[in-house]
Short mmCIF file of C-alpha atoms in Angstrom, two decimals:
data_model
loop_
_atom_site.label_atom_id
_atom_site.label_comp_id
_atom_site.label_asym_id
_atom_site.label_seq_id
_atom_site.Cartn_x
_atom_site.Cartn_y
_atom_site.Cartn_z
CA MET A 130 9.16 22.06 9.44
CA PRO A 131 7.65 18.77 10.77
CA LYS A 132 4.43 17.56 9.33
CA GLN A 133 1.62 18.26 11.82
CA SER A 134 0.08 14.88 12.08
CA MET A 135 0.62 11.22 10.96
CA SER A 136 -1.69 8.71 9.48
CA PHE A 137 -1.73 5.30 10.99
CA LEU A 138 -2.61 2.52 8.70
CA VAL A 139 -3.32 -1.17 9.18
CA GLY A 140 -1.29 -3.40 6.83
CA ASP A 141 -2.48 -6.67 5.35
CA ASN A 142 0.68 -8.75 5.15
CA PRO A 143 -0.40 -11.04 8.01
CA PHE A 144 -3.76 -11.67 6.26
CA HIS A 145 -1.91 -13.13 3.30
CA GLY A 146 0.45 -15.27 5.55
CA ILE A 147 3.41 -13.08 4.93
CA SER A 148 6.26 -12.69 7.45
CA HIS A 149 9.53 -11.31 6.07
CA LEU A 150 11.43 -12.59 9.08
CA SER A 151 10.03 -16.10 9.93
CA GLN A 152 8.18 -18.80 8.04
CA ALA A 153 7.70 -20.66 11.35
CA ARG A 154 5.58 -17.62 12.58
CA VAL A 155 3.41 -17.92 9.39
CA ARG A 156 2.88 -21.62 10.04
CA ALA A 157 1.92 -20.94 13.73
CA ARG A 158 -0.63 -18.41 12.67
CA SER A 159 -2.15 -20.75 10.03
CA ASN A 160 -2.63 -23.39 12.92
CA ASP A 161 -4.59 -20.99 15.01
CA LYS A 162 -8.21 -22.11 14.75
CA GLY A 163 -10.55 -19.38 13.43
CA HIS A 164 -7.64 -16.93 13.09
CA GLY A 165 -7.46 -17.36 9.24
CA SER A 166 -10.95 -16.28 8.40
CA VAL A 167 -12.07 -13.08 6.62
CA GLU A 168 -14.36 -12.26 9.60
CA TYR A 169 -11.38 -12.45 12.01
CA PHE A 170 -9.22 -10.28 9.74
CA ALA A 171 -12.10 -7.74 9.38
CA GLN A 172 -12.39 -7.67 13.24
CA LEU A 173 -8.75 -6.92 13.57
CA VAL A 174 -9.03 -3.97 11.17
CA LYS A 175 -12.09 -2.79 12.98
CA LEU A 176 -10.30 -3.03 16.34
CA ALA A 177 -7.34 -1.11 15.09
CA LEU A 178 -9.64 1.60 13.74
CA GLU A 179 -11.29 1.87 17.09
CA ASN A 180 -7.90 2.23 18.88
CA GLY A 181 -6.22 4.84 16.77
CA ALA A 182 -5.80 3.56 13.20
CA ASP A 183 -6.89 6.01 10.45
CA GLY A 184 -7.09 3.58 7.58
CA PHE A 185 -6.29 0.37 5.83
CA MET A 186 -3.45 -0.38 3.26
CA PHE A 187 -4.05 -3.44 1.29
CA SER A 188 -3.05 -5.38 -1.79
CA VAL A 189 -6.24 -5.83 -3.93
CA ASP A 190 -7.23 -9.52 -3.97
CA ASP A 191 -10.26 -11.64 -3.02
CA THR A 192 -9.35 -11.66 0.65
CA THR A 193 -8.93 -7.95 1.19
CA LEU A 194 -11.96 -7.22 -0.88
CA SER A 195 -14.02 -9.52 1.32
CA ILE A 196 -12.54 -7.72 4.38
CA LEU A 197 -13.59 -4.36 2.85
CA GLN A 198 -17.06 -5.75 2.18
CA THR A 199 -17.42 -6.83 5.77
CA LEU A 200 -16.18 -3.48 7.05
CA SER A 201 -18.56 -1.64 4.74
CA ASN A 202 -21.44 -3.51 6.20
CA GLU A 203 -20.38 -2.77 9.81
CA THR A 204 -18.58 0.61 9.64
CA LYS A 205 -18.98 3.92 7.90
CA ILE A 206 -16.28 3.29 5.29
CA ASP A 207 -16.19 6.91 4.16
CA ASN A 208 -14.29 7.74 7.38
CA VAL A 209 -11.59 5.20 6.69
CA GLN A 210 -8.60 6.10 4.56
CA LEU A 211 -7.90 3.44 2.04
CA HIS A 212 -4.58 2.88 0.18
CA ALA A 213 -4.62 0.15 -2.38
CA ILE A 214 -1.53 -1.61 -3.81
CA VAL A 215 -1.72 -3.23 -7.23
CA PRO A 216 -1.08 -5.80 -8.58
CA TYR A 217 -1.09 -8.55 -5.92
CA ALA A 218 1.24 -10.81 -7.80
CA TYR A 219 0.46 -13.99 -5.95
CA GLU A 220 -3.21 -13.77 -6.90
CA TYR A 221 -2.37 -13.52 -10.55
CA VAL A 222 0.10 -16.38 -10.49
CA ARG A 223 -2.66 -18.53 -8.83
CA ARG A 224 -5.17 -17.43 -11.36
CA ALA A 225 -2.87 -18.06 -14.25
CA THR A 226 -2.42 -21.64 -13.00
CA ASN A 227 -6.23 -22.10 -12.92
CA ALA A 228 -6.91 -20.44 -16.20
CA GLY A 229 -4.30 -22.56 -18.10
CA GLY A 230 -1.35 -20.25 -18.15
CA VAL A 231 -0.66 -16.57 -18.98
CA SER A 232 -2.69 -16.59 -22.16
CA GLY A 233 -5.71 -17.98 -20.29
CA LEU A 234 -5.27 -15.39 -17.60
CA ALA A 235 -5.04 -12.62 -20.22
CA ARG A 236 -8.37 -13.75 -21.77
CA GLN A 237 -9.98 -13.89 -18.39
CA LEU A 238 -8.70 -10.41 -17.35
CA ALA A 239 -9.74 -8.86 -20.73
CA LYS A 240 -13.33 -10.22 -20.29
CA GLU A 241 -13.48 -8.89 -16.65
CA MET A 242 -12.22 -5.46 -17.80
CA VAL A 243 -14.86 -5.19 -20.47
CA PHE A 244 -17.63 -6.02 -17.99
CA SER A 245 -16.19 -3.83 -15.15
CA SER A 246 -18.06 -0.73 -16.43
CA ASN A 247 -14.84 0.87 -17.63
CA ALA A 248 -16.00 1.11 -21.25
CA LYS A 249 -15.00 4.83 -21.38
CA ILE A 250 -11.40 4.03 -20.23
CA LEU A 251 -11.21 1.09 -22.66
CA ALA A 252 -12.46 3.32 -25.56
CA LEU A 253 -10.03 6.13 -24.75
CA ASN A 254 -7.05 3.76 -24.66
CA ALA A 255 -8.12 1.37 -27.39
CA GLY A 256 -5.38 2.46 -29.77
CA GLY A 257 -2.68 2.10 -27.06
CA LEU A 258 -4.01 -1.29 -25.94
CA LEU A 259 -3.86 -2.70 -29.45
CA GLY A 260 -0.33 -1.38 -29.78
CA PHE A 261 0.67 -2.68 -26.30
CA ASN A 262 1.48 0.78 -25.11
CA PRO A 263 2.59 0.45 -21.44
CA SER A 264 0.76 3.70 -20.29
CA ALA A 265 -2.38 2.60 -21.88
CA LEU A 266 -2.20 -0.86 -20.48
CA LEU A 267 -1.50 0.48 -16.99
CA LYS A 268 -4.44 3.05 -17.03
CA THR A 269 -6.90 0.36 -18.13
CA TYR A 270 -5.57 -2.14 -15.55
CA VAL A 271 -5.67 0.27 -12.60
CA SER A 272 -9.20 1.36 -13.62
CA TYR A 273 -10.20 -2.24 -13.51
CA GLU A 274 -8.73 -2.63 -9.97
CA ILE A 275 -10.42 0.54 -8.75
CA SER A 276 -13.78 -0.85 -10.10
CA ARG A 277 -13.16 -4.00 -7.99
CA ILE A 278 -12.72 -1.87 -4.86
CA LYS A 279 -15.78 0.22 -5.68
CA SER A 280 -17.93 -2.93 -6.19
CA VAL A 281 -17.48 -3.76 -2.40
CA THR A 282 -17.27 -0.24 -0.85
CA LYS A 283 -19.89 1.42 -3.22
CA THR A 284 -17.75 4.52 -3.18
CA VAL A 285 -14.15 5.55 -3.97
CA SER A 286 -14.32 8.76 -1.92
CA CYS A 287 -12.29 7.10 0.82
CA LEU A 288 -9.67 5.78 -1.63
CA LYS A 289 -6.64 8.07 -0.99
CA SER A 290 -4.03 6.45 -3.26
CA VAL A 291 -3.55 3.52 -5.56
CA MET A 292 0.04 2.39 -5.33
CA LEU A 293 1.92 0.39 -7.94
CA HIS A 294 3.58 -2.66 -6.24
CA GLU A 295 7.35 -2.57 -5.87
CA ILE A 296 7.77 -5.18 -8.66
CA ILE A 297 6.23 -2.65 -11.09
CA THR A 298 7.68 0.46 -9.56
CA ASP A 299 11.29 -0.78 -9.32
CA MET A 300 11.21 -2.51 -12.76
CA ALA A 301 9.89 0.76 -14.31
CA LEU A 302 12.64 2.68 -12.63
CA ALA A 303 15.26 0.35 -13.72
CA LEU A 304 14.02 0.67 -17.31
CA ASN A 305 14.03 4.42 -17.00
CA LEU A 306 10.38 4.63 -17.97
CA GLU A 307 9.93 8.44 -17.17
CA ASP A 308 6.83 8.68 -19.44
CA LEU A 309 5.17 5.76 -17.69
CA PHE A 310 5.45 7.47 -14.23
CA LYS A 311 4.30 10.90 -15.47
CA SER A 312 1.43 9.44 -17.44
CA TYR A 313 0.24 7.48 -14.47
CA ILE A 314 0.52 10.47 -12.12
CA ARG A 315 -1.49 12.61 -14.58
CA PHE A 316 -4.20 9.93 -14.96
CA MET A 317 -4.64 9.52 -11.21
CA LYS A 318 -4.69 13.13 -10.64
CA LYS A 319 -7.81 13.41 -12.97
CA SER A 320 -9.41 10.74 -10.79
CA SER A 321 -8.76 12.75 -7.56
CA ILE A 322 -6.81 9.84 -6.26
CA LYS A 323 -3.19 10.12 -5.55
CA ALA A 324 -0.71 8.07 -7.66
CA GLY A 325 1.40 5.91 -5.30
CA PHE A 326 4.49 3.86 -5.54
CA GLU A 327 5.75 1.21 -3.29
CA THR A 328 9.51 0.78 -3.58
CA ARG A 329 12.54 -1.04 -2.13
CA ASN A 330 14.75 1.57 -3.86
CA PHE A 331 13.61 4.78 -2.10
CA THR A 332 16.81 6.64 -2.62
CA TYR A 333 17.02 5.81 -6.31
CA LEU A 334 13.34 6.69 -6.86
CA VAL A 335 13.68 10.00 -5.11
CA ASN A 336 16.79 10.93 -7.19
CA LYS A 337 15.07 9.91 -10.45
CA PHE A 338 11.86 11.85 -9.61
CA GLY A 339 13.97 14.87 -8.90
CA GLU A 340 15.83 14.45 -12.16
CA TRP A 341 12.47 14.14 -14.05
CA ASN A 342 10.92 17.15 -12.34
CA ILE A 343 8.10 15.13 -10.88
CA ASP A 344 6.24 17.22 -8.25
CA PHE A 345 6.40 15.28 -5.01
CA LYS A 346 3.22 16.89 -3.90
CA ASP A 347 1.30 14.67 -6.39
CA VAL A 348 2.58 11.31 -5.07
CA THR A 349 2.38 8.88 -2.19
CA LEU A 350 5.46 6.77 -1.55
CA THR A 351 5.68 3.74 0.66
CA THR A 352 9.00 2.28 1.68
CA SER A 353 10.82 0.69 4.64
CA PHE A 354 11.98 2.78 7.54
CA ASN A 355 13.07 1.23 10.84
CA LYS A 356 15.76 1.53 13.58
CA VAL A 357 17.92 -1.36 12.31
CA GLY A 358 17.82 -0.48 8.59
CA PHE A 359 15.90 -3.62 7.67
CA GLN A 360 15.11 -3.53 3.91
CA MET A 361 16.42 0.03 3.60
CA GLU A 362 18.50 0.28 0.38
CA PRO A 363 21.31 1.12 -0.24
CA SER A 364 21.62 2.16 3.42
CA LYS A 365 19.64 3.56 6.35
CA ALA A 366 21.50 6.89 6.24
CA GLU A 367 20.94 7.38 2.47
CA CYS A 368 17.24 6.58 2.83
CA GLU A 369 16.92 9.14 5.70
CA ALA A 370 18.73 11.76 3.49
CA ALA A 371 16.38 11.03 0.61
CA LEU A 372 13.29 11.47 2.92
CA LYS A 373 14.34 15.06 3.41
CA CYS A 374 14.48 15.60 -0.33
CA ALA A 375 11.02 14.17 -0.73
CA ARG A 376 9.45 16.01 2.18
CA ASP A 377 6.62 17.29 -0.06
CA ALA A 378 5.38 13.75 -0.94
CA GLU A 379 3.13 11.76 1.30
CA VAL A 380 5.72 9.29 2.58
CA ILE A 381 4.41 6.31 4.50
CA ALA A 382 6.81 4.07 6.35
CA MET A 383 6.43 0.30 6.30
CA SER A 384 8.39 -2.33 8.29
CA ILE A 385 8.82 0.03 11.21
CA LEU A 386 8.86 -3.10 13.43
CA ALA A 387 11.39 -4.79 11.11
CA SER A 388 8.96 -7.62 10.68
CA GLY A 389 8.53 -8.14 14.40
CA TYR A 390 12.28 -7.93 15.32
CA LEU A 391 11.69 -4.55 17.08
CA ARG A 392 9.42 -3.73 20.02
CA PRO A 393 6.75 -1.15 19.23
CA ALA A 394 8.34 1.28 21.76
CA ASP A 395 11.67 1.09 19.89
CA ALA A 396 9.81 1.65 16.57
CA VAL A 397 8.08 4.71 17.99
CA GLU A 398 11.31 6.22 19.26
CA TYR A 399 12.88 5.97 15.75
CA VAL A 400 9.72 7.17 13.80
CA GLU A 401 9.59 10.20 16.10
CA SER A 402 13.01 11.26 14.77
CA LEU A 403 11.75 11.32 11.14
CA GLN A 404 9.80 14.54 10.93
CA ASP A 405 9.11 14.26 7.17
CA LEU A 406 7.09 11.11 7.36
CA SER A 407 3.42 11.41 6.72
CA GLY A 408 2.33 8.01 8.03
CA VAL A 409 3.11 4.48 9.06
CA VAL A 410 1.62 1.16 8.15
CA VAL A 411 1.72 -1.79 10.56
CA GLY A 412 0.27 -5.23 10.10
CA VAL A 413 -1.50 -7.00 13.00
CA SER A 414 -2.32 -10.67 13.46
CA LYS A 415 -3.84 -10.75 16.94
CA GLU A 416 -6.50 -8.59 18.77
CA ARG A 417 -4.03 -7.52 21.37
CA HIS A 418 -1.61 -6.28 18.62
CA ALA A 419 -4.53 -4.36 16.96
CA THR A 420 -5.46 -2.63 20.20
CA GLU A 421 -2.10 -1.91 21.84
CA THR A 422 0.06 -1.14 18.81
CA PHE A 423 -2.37 1.53 17.41
CA ARG A 424 -3.12 3.02 20.79
CA LEU A 425 0.63 3.44 21.36
CA LEU A 426 1.28 4.94 17.88
CA LYS A 427 -1.61 7.37 18.26
CA ASN A 428 -0.74 8.46 21.82
CA GLU A 429 3.08 8.72 21.32
CA LEU A 430 3.56 9.94 17.75
CA ASN A 431 0.86 12.57 17.69
CA ARG A 432 1.80 13.70 21.12
CA CYS A 433 5.43 14.49 20.42
CA ASN A 434 6.60 17.23 18.20
CA ARG A 435 3.60 17.32 15.91
CA VAL A 436 0.92 19.13 17.83
#
């Protein structure tokens, strides 16, 4: 049975200067005067929301937190679905450079966590932190990132999921860290926020979660789905088959435009055929994209087969 409606989310890759298809495109964007400011990015998100987007999926860093703060000042943020991805690796690499290396970054982070009003979480996980227990470290770190979001939105009621970045998800999968996944899901469930996982190995993750008896209803999964099989591993057909097995999960498709290779109309046609998807996330870099893309997605995808 198809899911009744889809969520349409604005992605933040263009705000970080990321294009998986073309570095020339990134350079062209950076040369556009005024198009690299937080105010411009916030305006794009706002335009997308006004034209059909339901929310914003973002990696937590200074840029996206500033965008959220601007939106909070101009929009009723409680009505916006927020999906956070942590960690934003580039931010921590940059901070490590400025802090004098990994040890300097660790000291800086520890100090920020202590002062981020997570004393209860720190106390509960003190033993695990001292013993470098991965689950305790993860809970404390994620609580810190949630506190950063709350500091700008003043509420976490709009925070629907906190997703572990693919570098964490796929590494934990490779190391067979079943307890880490289960512990994280239980921890987030207590916070009334869904545990999320971004992955480039969707089929493998779905198989592992099935093997570990993880309830798909408790998780949000984000991975690539597009007509040409771009970044769908090990194959487009196997990812589509895995989607049917994970139909109880909230599965959000990214890269539906294959990083700009496909036209929005082609992307819509393919997404329409995947009845078990819960949502899509699309990055926008221009006002016209923000308006036309989300208007098209809302009109076409919620009109066909899901009403």
